[in-house]
Every structure is written in structure tokens, then in C-alpha cells.
mmCIF file of C-alpha atoms in Angstrom:
data_model
loop_
_atom_site.group_PDB
_atom_site.id
_atom_site.type_symbol
_atom_site.label_atom_id
_atom_site.label_comp_id
_atom_site.label_asym_id
_atom_site.label_seq_id
_atom_site.Cartn_x
_atom_site.Cartn_y
_atom_site.Cartn_z
ATOM 1 C CA MET A 1 107.075 51.646 198.422
ATOM 2 C CA SER A 2 103.372 52.276 198.637
ATOM 3 C CA HIS A 3 101.435 53.920 195.923
ATOM 4 C CA SER A 4 98.481 56.284 196.240
ATOM 5 C CA ALA A 5 96.970 56.049 192.766
ATOM 6 C CA THR A 6 97.052 53.724 189.776
ATOM 7 C CA HIS A 7 96.279 54.415 186.135
ATOM 8 C CA ILE A 8 96.244 51.995 183.220
ATOM 9 C CA ALA A 9 97.816 54.326 180.635
ATOM 10 C CA GLU A 10 97.740 52.057 177.611
ATOM 11 C CA VAL A 11 96.100 48.765 176.855
ATOM 12 C CA PHE A 12 95.611 46.680 173.702
ATOM 13 C CA TYR A 13 94.730 43.121 172.922
ATOM 14 C CA ASP A 14 97.059 40.993 170.693
ATOM 15 C CA ALA A 15 94.602 38.476 169.116
ATOM 16 C CA ALA A 16 97.376 36.393 167.574
ATOM 17 C CA LEU A 17 99.043 35.770 170.945
ATOM 18 C CA ARG A 18 95.747 35.985 172.919
ATOM 19 C CA ARG A 19 97.042 38.430 175.502
ATOM 20 C CA PHE A 20 96.687 41.985 176.663
ATOM 21 C CA GLU A 21 99.669 44.308 176.660
ATOM 22 C CA ALA A 22 99.484 47.373 178.864
ATOM 23 C CA VAL A 23 101.431 50.147 180.605
ATOM 24 C CA VAL A 24 100.330 50.718 184.217
ATOM 25 C CA GLU A 25 101.293 53.851 186.009
ATOM 26 C CA PHE A 26 101.732 54.136 189.790
ATOM 27 C CA PHE A 27 101.651 57.602 191.392
ATOM 28 C CA ALA A 28 103.079 58.173 194.834
ATOM 29 C CA PRO A 29 103.977 61.214 196.938
ATOM 30 C CA GLY A 30 107.590 62.161 196.412
ATOM 31 C CA LEU A 31 107.917 60.695 192.927
ATOM 32 C CA PRO A 32 108.464 63.388 190.261
ATOM 33 C CA LEU A 33 107.035 61.158 187.585
ATOM 34 C CA PRO A 34 104.780 58.043 187.810
ATOM 35 C CA LEU A 35 106.386 54.636 187.888
ATOM 36 C CA ARG A 36 105.469 53.131 184.473
ATOM 37 C CA VAL A 37 105.412 49.333 184.346
ATOM 38 C CA PRO A 38 104.850 47.392 181.073
ATOM 39 C CA VAL A 39 102.712 44.258 181.528
ATOM 40 C CA LYS A 40 101.791 41.266 179.319
ATOM 41 C CA LEU A 41 98.820 39.198 180.512
ATOM 42 C CA ALA A 42 97.408 36.070 178.868
ATOM 43 C CA ALA A 43 93.632 36.354 179.038
ATOM 44 C CA PRO A 44 90.579 35.973 176.799
ATOM 45 C CA GLN A 45 89.437 39.036 174.930
ATOM 46 C CA GLY A 46 86.043 38.931 176.622
ATOM 47 C CA ILE A 47 87.360 39.205 180.157
ATOM 48 C CA PRO A 48 85.239 41.588 182.301
ATOM 49 C CA HIS A 49 86.739 45.064 182.529
ATOM 50 C CA GLU A 50 86.988 45.059 186.359
ATOM 51 C CA THR A 51 88.743 41.647 186.319
ATOM 52 C CA LEU A 52 91.152 42.821 183.639
ATOM 53 C CA ALA A 53 92.018 46.070 185.467
ATOM 54 C CA ARG A 54 92.628 44.146 188.675
ATOM 55 C CA ALA A 55 94.849 41.523 186.981
ATOM 56 C CA LEU A 56 96.860 44.171 185.098
ATOM 57 C CA THR A 57 97.393 46.230 188.278
ATOM 58 C CA ALA A 58 98.394 43.165 190.319
ATOM 59 C CA GLU A 59 100.862 41.999 187.696
ATOM 60 C CA ALA A 60 102.373 45.454 187.345
ATOM 61 C CA ALA A 61 102.719 45.799 191.128
ATOM 62 C CA ARG A 62 104.428 42.427 191.252
ATOM 63 C CA ARG A 63 106.853 43.337 188.463
ATOM 64 C CA GLY A 64 107.447 47.021 189.271
ATOM 65 C CA ILE A 65 106.755 47.909 192.804
ATOM 66 C CA GLY A 66 107.535 44.463 194.169
ATOM 67 C CA GLY A 67 110.924 44.569 192.452
ATOM 68 C CA LEU A 68 111.758 47.929 193.902
ATOM 69 C CA SER A 69 110.832 47.059 197.461
ATOM 70 C CA ALA A 70 113.164 44.072 197.435
ATOM 71 C CA HIS A 71 116.275 46.331 197.117
#
């Protein structure tokens, strides 16, 4: 399954656990609703935005889209 757009719908930082928690949405032609994938990513709070967005998207793709393409 290939996606045509990605949106990080929600993101917050859990300081106690030192990780980001997010919901990443993948939009693709033919899907009536976006594929929403929850992600937890251990990273420092000061991580650059571009690096964080790339890491969250990669982890969501691995968990969500990668899991779907294996079936």
C-alpha cells in the first residue's frame, strides 16, 4: 500500500517517560478515511522538528502500513 499524503494529527511529549506520543495519519486514493497509526517514540524534548516529524512518520509507516502490506 502506498500513501500519497501524511499528517501528524496529534503529538505530545511525556516528560516523565521522555518520549513523544503521536497519531500519524496516512491518506491514500481509495481509502474512505485516513489510516491512523498511534506511535510512541523515545527522544529528547529538544529534538529538531524536521527530525521528529521524519522519525514519527517512519515509525508509523513501519507499524501501520508495513503491517498491512505483509498480509
